[in-house]
Amino acid sequence: MYKRSFILVGICIILAVLIQNLCILPPRGQNISPQEHYKKKIILIPLDSRPPCSTYVVEMGKLLNCEVILPPRNLLDYYTQAGKTHLLGQWLLENAKCSDGFIISSDQLLYGGLLASREKKLTLENENNLFAILTKIHQQMPTKPIYLFNILPRMTPPSNINTRKTVKQLMEYSRLVDKISLAYNITDVKKMEKLRASIPKEALNQYERLYAVNEEFNKKSMSLVKAGVVSKLVIAQDDGEAYGIPNLEKRRLYQFIAQNKLDTSKVIITHGADEVATSLLLNMGNALYGRKYHPRIFVEYNTPAAATMIMPYMAVSVERTVAEKIALADGYKVDDLEKADFVLFVHIGDTKWLSTRQKSSQRIKALINSGKNVALVDLSKHFWADETVFPILVRENVPINRLLAYDGWNTVSNSVGNAVAQGAIVTEEEKYAREQKEQIFLRLKNLQILYNHIAEDYFYLKGTIDAVNGYLRQVGVSNVHDLNIDNNYILANDLVERELQREMQNFSYSRAAKQPLLVGNTKIFVHDMKVFAYFPWPRTFEIRTAVNYQATIGR
């Protein structure tokens, strides 16, 4: 009798498992959409309110099943209007208990955003308030990680220094100061002294004070790491050049780290700005889930010369930037393709290397078809579509939906940082996804991010932006960087959404977009793309996109 009951129970268990597996996915031919199942909550105090610094991180958090919580919009910055720092600090303290971890921009809490940090003076009161808030959170919740990041002032003078001559003089002065600090040269010293005497004192004092104040703040922040209040501190260098005072400040901070024997896995200096929160999100996920994932990344370039190139707004080479972003992801660069979790393919476009686009396209296609995960960085030296590889991928029917990431936004550090973080998050989550349904939902959420970047990084920034700016100028808008919110801002939003919808719809009809996303043996087809787009700030430089689509289980 017991034997018969045991057999019956076994049969029931097997049937239950079979029924569960059958119910994992909708029948073939039916639509499927991912469901959110948050396991952790993270509070993000963003660098500023632009999408790359805020909503991009929220979307990336969904891949980790982490709900990224932003402060109320009315507390954050809005273009030239600084955020409400005091109220932001209060909100953070009031909501800290509901979060499992914190990613905090000191520039937002001290100044009210990145733009404000370039112009506003740092007060001792704001600095003490920030340190008091961080200390209080740590004392009340000592096991919850606090990640803090700060951006070095960029080399370009603040916008309130707006005479062309003074800006040019300050930039040259900055280069000379750095050159002399590396190698004393009497000719350079004389040039510097002459420049210093001709620059208006108020402008020069403001410019030099930015770096001095920032350096002292970063040193004080490091003491919070040493005390265990801050779990990780990232100091990032914004737009720069090969020579400039920001490079000098960075070297001084490296010296301070060495002299004080600080843990370099907890105090990190890197290049970039907008992508830092996304990189820290990857670190935070590992901390919250107790994982020790070290992504193995195979790096490939469209040409060897691309690795050594210093791109616009960067102080270091592409290769150096890639190494920094892999290190920030706690990853390793591997030379064996078969041992890699994913391939980081870096295409640096230049008129000298147009012939590499076809070869790059063939290589990416071969990698994808062989089952490799590929995160693509697709940059152009001159910000032209003709220098990118994306249109060749479409022409050659490369299965775009199977890309792990696509990034071609603004600077090398922005794009590489996002691509590495996204690639690492997806490949990590796939290792922990037990059911096929989880893997499919993960890839569908990732596909949403992929399409948003394609819409913005390629279709908008490499083409549509010129059409929008040109049209606005035709109707009398002379300054596309400061739109009238009651008039031409609405016109611009309507125009950009229609243009992007047309571009993405044409793309959706291509064989490259029609090839299915593969998750194991399951094919998922994407169709009916709809684009929602608007300008988050009254200027046309950045855009917020949301590409919606239908996903169908294939036959």
XYZ file of C-alpha atoms in Angstrom:
555
model
C 0.000 0.000 0.000
C 2.794 2.397 0.944
C 4.644 1.487 -2.237
C 1.539 2.209 -4.334
C 1.055 5.584 -2.588
C 4.700 6.469 -3.120
C 4.377 5.738 -6.844
C 1.178 7.803 -7.029
C 2.824 10.782 -5.309
C 5.762 10.505 -7.711
C 3.441 10.512 -10.723
C 1.641 13.610 -9.351
C 4.932 15.439 -8.888
C 6.030 14.626 -12.440
C 2.658 15.782 -13.821
C 2.861 19.014 -11.811
C 6.334 19.742 -13.181
C 5.188 19.018 -16.734
C 2.141 21.272 -16.353
C 4.336 24.018 -14.867
C 6.735 23.771 -17.798
C 3.895 23.856 -20.279
C 2.597 27.035 -18.649
C 5.939 28.799 -18.700
C 5.265 30.477 -22.040
C 2.193 31.451 -24.044
C 1.393 29.245 -27.037
C 3.302 29.902 -30.227
C 1.971 32.797 -32.220
C 0.843 34.698 -29.132
C 2.356 37.876 -27.746
C 4.570 37.884 -24.681
C 5.743 40.758 -22.503
C 8.054 40.768 -19.481
C 6.711 41.012 -15.959
C 8.504 42.944 -13.237
C 9.408 41.028 -10.098
C 11.523 43.295 -7.942
C 13.648 41.639 -5.291
C 15.647 44.666 -4.130
C 15.241 48.441 -3.929
C 17.975 51.004 -4.604
C 17.722 54.750 -4.060
C 19.486 56.762 -6.759
C 20.349 60.429 -6.293
C 21.258 61.089 -9.945
C 23.973 63.334 -11.327
C 21.196 65.293 -12.999
C 17.716 64.749 -14.372
C 18.740 63.877 -17.945
C 17.769 60.323 -19.046
C 21.351 58.926 -19.221
C 21.814 59.785 -15.551
C 18.352 58.842 -14.271
C 15.804 56.847 -16.274
C 18.501 54.798 -18.050
C 19.588 53.526 -14.634
C 15.972 52.744 -13.711
C 15.588 50.653 -16.877
C 18.889 48.875 -16.304
C 17.806 48.076 -12.763
C 14.924 46.015 -14.156
C 17.469 43.587 -15.621
C 18.699 42.981 -12.057
C 15.145 42.785 -10.684
C 16.050 45.893 -8.691
C 13.624 48.786 -8.368
C 15.679 51.951 -8.762
C 13.901 54.741 -6.904
C 14.427 58.347 -8.004
C 13.585 61.426 -5.919
C 10.455 63.384 -6.908
C 11.051 65.353 -10.104
C 10.270 68.680 -8.430
C 13.297 68.209 -6.148
C 15.764 67.539 -8.957
C 17.483 69.969 -11.309
C 15.902 71.118 -14.547
C 18.449 72.347 -17.082
C 19.915 75.573 -15.648
C 17.641 75.418 -12.605
C 19.484 73.705 -9.747
C 17.925 70.948 -7.676
C 16.626 71.633 -4.179
C 19.583 70.271 -2.230
C 18.196 70.738 1.263
C 14.864 69.086 0.434
C 16.667 66.293 -1.418
C 18.683 65.548 1.714
C 15.498 65.413 3.788
C 13.817 63.114 1.257
C 16.831 60.769 1.284
C 16.769 60.453 5.084
C 12.995 59.954 5.177
C 13.079 57.190 2.560
C 16.359 55.479 3.442
C 14.729 52.640 5.384
C 12.782 51.434 2.339
C 15.978 50.918 0.325
C 18.526 48.104 0.309
C 21.341 50.315 -1.011
C 22.207 53.821 -2.184
C 23.901 55.298 -5.268
C 24.467 58.977 -4.574
C 25.784 61.836 -6.687
C 27.544 64.328 -4.451
C 27.148 66.952 -7.193
C 23.351 66.699 -6.925
C 23.260 66.916 -3.129
C 25.919 69.629 -2.886
C 25.031 71.864 -5.828
C 21.798 70.640 -7.380
C 23.221 68.853 -10.427
C 26.170 68.718 -12.801
C 25.596 72.085 -14.479
C 25.162 73.817 -11.123
C 28.386 72.224 -9.844
C 30.314 74.148 -12.497
C 29.046 77.529 -11.360
C 27.814 77.460 -7.757
C 30.186 77.805 -4.820
C 30.459 74.892 -2.420
C 29.383 76.007 1.037
C 30.684 74.400 4.210
C 27.078 73.996 5.349
C 26.151 71.901 2.287
C 29.285 69.807 2.631
C 28.677 69.138 6.334
C 25.017 68.315 5.639
C 26.009 65.740 3.017
C 28.532 64.042 5.295
C 26.037 64.098 8.191
C 23.347 62.450 6.037
C 25.697 59.686 4.871
C 26.932 59.087 8.418
C 23.398 58.941 9.821
C 22.258 56.423 7.187
C 25.289 54.263 7.915
C 24.761 54.412 11.667
C 21.095 53.441 11.382
C 21.618 50.825 8.645
C 25.281 49.746 8.785
C 24.835 46.761 6.453
C 23.344 48.757 3.572
C 25.963 49.772 0.961
C 26.415 53.452 0.164
C 28.085 54.255 -3.173
C 29.123 57.874 -3.653
C 30.370 59.451 -6.868
C 31.799 62.864 -7.693
C 32.671 64.463 -11.035
C 35.861 66.463 -11.512
C 35.168 69.878 -13.046
C 35.550 69.711 -16.792
C 38.255 71.655 -18.594
C 35.808 73.992 -20.374
C 35.116 77.054 -18.180
C 31.660 77.494 -16.572
C 28.992 79.004 -18.818
C 28.857 82.256 -16.847
C 32.373 82.926 -18.201
C 30.955 83.594 -21.633
C 33.353 85.848 -23.523
C 34.983 83.850 -26.291
C 38.406 85.365 -25.681
C 38.422 84.543 -21.957
C 37.232 80.996 -22.545
C 39.984 80.432 -25.110
C 42.605 81.919 -22.764
C 41.521 79.763 -19.817
C 41.602 76.605 -21.922
C 45.137 77.346 -23.104
C 46.177 78.305 -19.563
C 44.845 74.963 -18.304
C 46.865 73.037 -20.894
C 50.060 74.895 -20.040
C 49.678 74.410 -16.275
C 49.390 70.663 -16.780
C 52.280 70.483 -19.276
C 54.573 72.380 -16.918
C 53.645 70.110 -14.018
C 54.799 67.126 -16.097
C 57.916 68.662 -17.638
C 59.297 72.105 -16.799
C 59.808 74.197 -19.907
C 60.825 77.854 -19.718
C 59.002 78.706 -22.947
C 55.756 77.244 -21.598
C 56.263 79.031 -18.273
C 56.587 82.393 -20.003
C 53.456 81.695 -22.085
C 51.558 80.739 -18.961
C 52.628 83.843 -17.039
C 51.668 86.081 -19.959
C 48.265 84.407 -20.204
C 47.694 84.621 -16.468
C 48.319 88.365 -16.543
C 45.841 88.905 -19.403
C 42.935 86.789 -18.072
C 40.356 88.723 -16.006
C 41.128 88.009 -12.344
C 37.556 87.133 -11.400
C 37.317 84.530 -14.162
C 40.748 83.054 -13.369
C 39.980 82.856 -9.643
C 36.657 81.130 -10.293
C 38.265 78.665 -12.690
C 41.126 77.700 -10.362
C 38.866 77.613 -7.307
C 36.657 74.964 -8.954
C 39.519 72.455 -8.985
C 40.928 73.373 -5.580
C 37.547 73.005 -3.846
C 36.755 69.786 -5.687
C 40.110 68.271 -4.757
C 39.623 69.016 -1.058
C 36.092 67.627 -1.131
C 37.288 64.382 -2.701
C 39.976 63.988 -0.039
C 37.349 64.439 2.695
C 35.104 61.898 0.930
C 37.951 59.394 0.994
C 38.027 59.673 4.779
C 34.407 58.443 4.830
C 35.513 55.362 2.891
C 38.322 54.752 5.375
C 35.814 55.088 8.232
C 33.475 52.545 6.610
C 30.622 55.018 6.095
C 30.895 54.973 2.289
C 31.291 51.509 0.767
C 32.636 52.730 -2.580
C 33.718 56.111 -3.910
C 34.076 56.804 -7.634
C 35.750 60.011 -8.809
C 35.166 60.554 -12.513
C 36.723 63.001 -14.954
C 34.244 64.814 -17.162
C 35.006 66.078 -20.701
C 38.748 66.601 -21.003
C 41.822 66.691 -23.210
C 45.299 65.206 -23.199
C 46.511 68.204 -21.148
C 44.533 70.239 -18.632
C 44.178 71.096 -14.950
C 41.668 68.230 -14.408
C 44.493 65.793 -15.247
C 46.690 67.513 -12.680
C 44.004 67.236 -9.996
C 43.531 63.586 -10.835
C 47.246 62.842 -10.379
C 47.205 64.584 -7.002
C 44.289 62.421 -5.913
C 46.146 59.286 -7.003
C 49.060 60.433 -4.829
C 46.717 61.010 -1.890
C 45.287 57.497 -2.275
C 48.772 55.983 -2.292
C 50.031 58.069 0.640
C 47.025 57.113 2.765
C 47.119 53.464 1.652
C 43.462 53.486 0.652
C 41.809 50.402 -0.818
C 41.744 50.979 -4.594
C 38.774 48.636 -4.961
C 36.796 51.089 -2.818
C 38.243 54.400 -4.052
C 38.265 54.464 -7.839
C 39.243 57.188 -10.299
C 37.924 56.870 -13.828
C 36.949 58.915 -16.880
C 33.362 59.781 -17.661
C 30.295 61.209 -15.954
C 26.844 60.265 -17.238
C 27.438 56.498 -17.181
C 28.938 56.242 -13.676
C 25.627 55.462 -11.922
C 24.976 52.601 -14.361
C 28.416 51.146 -13.676
C 27.779 51.389 -9.936
C 24.410 49.684 -10.389
C 26.249 46.561 -11.559
C 28.471 46.698 -8.454
C 25.439 47.278 -6.226
C 23.616 44.258 -7.653
C 26.548 42.005 -6.816
C 26.701 43.428 -3.285
C 22.975 43.068 -2.604
C 22.731 39.512 -3.971
C 26.009 38.412 -2.391
C 27.543 37.508 -5.744
C 31.137 37.607 -6.874
C 30.700 37.865 -10.610
C 33.764 38.907 -12.574
C 32.729 39.159 -16.243
C 35.286 37.858 -18.712
C 35.326 40.218 -21.657
C 36.932 39.711 -25.059
C 37.680 43.117 -26.607
C 37.856 43.619 -30.355
C 38.386 46.797 -32.421
C 37.525 47.606 -36.012
C 41.205 48.488 -36.505
C 44.252 48.358 -34.184
C 44.676 52.116 -34.621
C 41.275 52.672 -32.963
C 42.606 51.455 -29.616
C 45.255 54.177 -29.375
C 43.059 57.001 -30.639
C 42.083 59.863 -28.300
C 38.520 60.772 -29.219
C 36.797 64.154 -28.762
C 36.177 65.202 -25.133
C 38.516 62.500 -23.823
C 41.818 62.873 -21.985
C 42.970 59.298 -22.619
C 42.925 56.716 -25.399
C 40.022 54.422 -26.256
C 42.020 51.434 -25.017
C 42.662 53.095 -21.645
C 38.969 53.929 -21.286
C 37.968 50.349 -22.075
C 40.396 49.044 -19.450
C 38.981 51.454 -16.840
C 35.376 50.476 -17.491
C 36.151 46.759 -17.368
C 37.944 47.301 -14.046
C 34.984 49.293 -12.704
C 32.767 46.312 -13.582
C 35.098 44.029 -11.570
C 35.752 42.283 -14.863
C 38.702 40.844 -16.736
C 39.887 41.274 -20.290
C 40.493 37.817 -21.745
C 42.402 36.854 -24.875
C 40.570 33.566 -25.439
C 37.236 34.173 -27.175
C 35.840 30.829 -26.019
C 36.345 31.764 -22.364
C 34.592 35.123 -22.646
C 31.154 35.872 -21.219
C 30.704 38.403 -23.965
C 32.541 40.288 -26.705
C 32.940 44.045 -26.444
C 33.230 45.133 -30.069
C 34.481 48.716 -30.269
C 33.976 50.397 -33.631
C 35.640 53.811 -33.816
C 34.526 55.564 -36.977
C 36.775 57.936 -38.866
C 36.955 59.010 -42.486
C 40.351 57.252 -42.632
C 38.796 53.903 -41.708
C 35.553 53.770 -43.679
C 36.724 50.559 -45.314
C 36.687 48.793 -41.929
C 32.901 49.013 -41.662
C 32.248 46.095 -44.007
C 34.792 43.908 -42.250
C 33.375 44.885 -38.849
C 29.872 44.009 -39.998
C 30.958 40.582 -41.226
C 32.824 39.919 -37.997
C 29.890 40.937 -35.785
C 27.544 38.784 -37.848
C 29.859 35.778 -37.533
C 30.142 36.247 -33.775
C 26.378 36.483 -33.304
C 25.627 33.529 -35.566
C 28.117 31.411 -33.628
C 26.160 32.103 -30.447
C 28.459 34.734 -28.929
C 27.095 37.628 -26.899
C 28.173 40.913 -28.504
C 27.988 44.364 -26.897
C 28.621 46.915 -29.633
C 30.122 50.362 -29.127
C 29.594 52.320 -32.352
C 31.248 55.740 -32.252
C 32.080 58.370 -34.844
C 34.922 60.867 -34.536
C 32.865 63.499 -36.336
C 29.444 62.304 -35.039
C 28.410 61.272 -38.565
C 26.226 58.309 -39.493
C 28.520 57.515 -42.418
C 31.345 56.705 -40.003
C 29.304 54.200 -37.962
C 28.858 50.488 -38.592
C 25.123 50.330 -37.796
C 23.826 51.073 -41.332
C 26.131 48.363 -42.690
C 24.749 45.888 -40.130
C 21.241 46.627 -41.396
C 22.292 46.373 -45.042
C 24.041 43.051 -44.434
C 21.067 41.567 -42.541
C 22.949 41.158 -39.254
C 20.442 39.977 -36.577
C 20.238 43.206 -34.586
C 17.838 41.761 -32.002
C 20.564 39.411 -30.780
C 22.979 42.194 -29.861
C 23.655 42.357 -26.140
C 24.020 46.159 -26.216
C 24.337 49.047 -28.649
C 25.954 52.300 -27.530
C 27.074 55.281 -29.564
C 26.103 58.193 -27.335
C 28.386 61.197 -26.906
C 31.820 60.222 -25.497
C 33.868 57.022 -25.410
C 33.503 56.764 -21.633
C 29.712 57.155 -21.821
C 29.296 54.479 -24.460
C 31.887 51.973 -23.266
C 30.742 52.296 -19.650
C 27.128 51.585 -20.555
C 27.969 48.727 -22.908
C 30.226 46.988 -20.360
C 27.671 47.390 -17.553
C 24.761 46.170 -19.678
C 26.735 43.233 -21.043
C 27.883 42.223 -17.580
C 24.419 42.530 -16.024
C 22.694 40.443 -18.708
C 25.310 37.682 -18.819
C 25.347 37.542 -15.021
C 21.566 37.350 -14.709
C 21.425 34.605 -17.323
C 23.663 32.495 -15.116
C 21.173 32.817 -12.254
C 17.957 32.517 -14.314
C 16.672 29.022 -13.561
C 13.650 28.897 -15.834
C 13.380 29.641 -19.516
C 10.632 32.152 -18.766
C 13.079 34.187 -16.656
C 15.654 34.102 -19.449
C 13.080 35.256 -22.006
C 11.840 38.081 -19.790
C 15.449 39.149 -19.193
C 16.168 39.318 -22.912
C 12.923 41.156 -23.663
C 13.730 43.806 -21.038
C 17.217 44.066 -22.482
C 15.763 44.429 -25.968
C 13.817 47.468 -24.758
C 17.081 49.128 -23.683
C 18.754 48.088 -26.948
C 16.018 49.727 -29.065
C 16.027 52.906 -26.990
C 19.754 53.279 -27.617
C 19.414 52.537 -31.320
C 16.684 55.182 -31.570
C 18.725 57.818 -29.751
C 22.385 56.980 -30.352
C 22.050 56.247 -34.056
C 18.823 57.526 -35.568
C 18.573 60.703 -33.506
C 22.145 61.802 -32.821
C 23.487 60.792 -36.231
C 20.723 62.306 -38.313
C 17.374 63.370 -36.888
C 18.919 66.026 -34.638
C 20.233 67.864 -37.713
C 16.804 67.719 -39.342
C 15.107 69.011 -36.186
C 17.640 71.813 -35.694
C 17.420 72.768 -39.365
C 13.628 72.944 -39.296
C 13.602 74.972 -36.082
C 16.017 77.478 -37.583
C 13.818 77.753 -40.682
C 10.840 78.756 -38.533
C 12.881 81.379 -36.710
C 14.409 79.558 -33.728
C 17.990 80.802 -33.620
C 19.097 79.006 -30.443
C 18.256 75.298 -30.369
C 20.058 74.984 -27.019
C 17.511 77.153 -25.208
C 14.015 76.537 -26.572
C 10.994 78.583 -25.579
C 8.980 76.084 -23.548
C 5.642 77.738 -24.354
C 6.128 77.785 -28.113
C 8.844 76.039 -30.116
C 9.520 73.378 -27.461
C 6.142 71.771 -28.250
C 6.824 72.014 -31.975
C 10.233 70.384 -31.518
C 8.784 67.492 -29.507
C 6.143 66.780 -32.134
C 8.704 66.929 -34.924
C 11.234 64.603 -33.274
C 8.643 61.968 -32.423
C 7.315 61.859 -35.988
C 10.818 61.700 -37.474
C 11.965 58.927 -35.133
C 8.775 56.935 -35.686
C 9.424 57.045 -39.429
C 13.078 55.996 -38.996
C 12.345 53.153 -36.582
C 9.427 51.913 -38.668
C 11.620 51.706 -41.757
C 14.229 49.883 -39.694
C 11.602 47.430 -38.393
C 10.846 46.333 -41.987
C 14.468 45.358 -42.612
C 15.589 41.723 -42.536
C 18.078 42.702 -39.825
C 15.216 43.670 -37.485
C 12.892 40.852 -38.540
C 15.310 38.082 -37.586
C 14.177 36.585 -34.285
C 15.670 36.944 -30.854
C 16.867 33.495 -29.767
C 16.583 32.271 -26.174
C 17.663 28.651 -26.197
C 15.508 26.996 -28.869
C 12.765 29.593 -28.564
C 12.379 32.184 -31.307
C 10.873 35.566 -30.462
C 9.787 37.875 -33.255
C 9.483 41.633 -32.787
C 6.966 43.796 -34.644
C 4.719 46.871 -34.434
C 7.363 49.308 -33.159
C 6.023 52.554 -31.720
C 8.273 55.418 -30.627
C 7.522 57.846 -27.839
C 10.062 60.686 -27.683
C 10.465 64.098 -26.147
C 13.155 66.544 -25.045
C 13.652 66.275 -21.263
C 15.232 69.730 -21.205
C 14.417 72.692 -23.481
C 17.302 71.962 -25.827
C 17.808 69.446 -28.618
C 21.087 67.873 -27.473
C 19.540 64.996 -25.511
C 16.281 63.164 -25.895
C 14.122 60.717 -23.969
C 12.949 57.765 -26.037
C 10.718 54.802 -25.319
C 10.395 52.271 -28.136
C 7.428 49.987 -27.563
C 6.894 46.833 -29.578
C 5.050 43.530 -29.701
C 6.997 40.315 -29.118
C 5.602 37.029 -30.391
C 6.653 33.467 -29.654
C 7.699 32.020 -33.010
C 6.776 28.784 -34.679
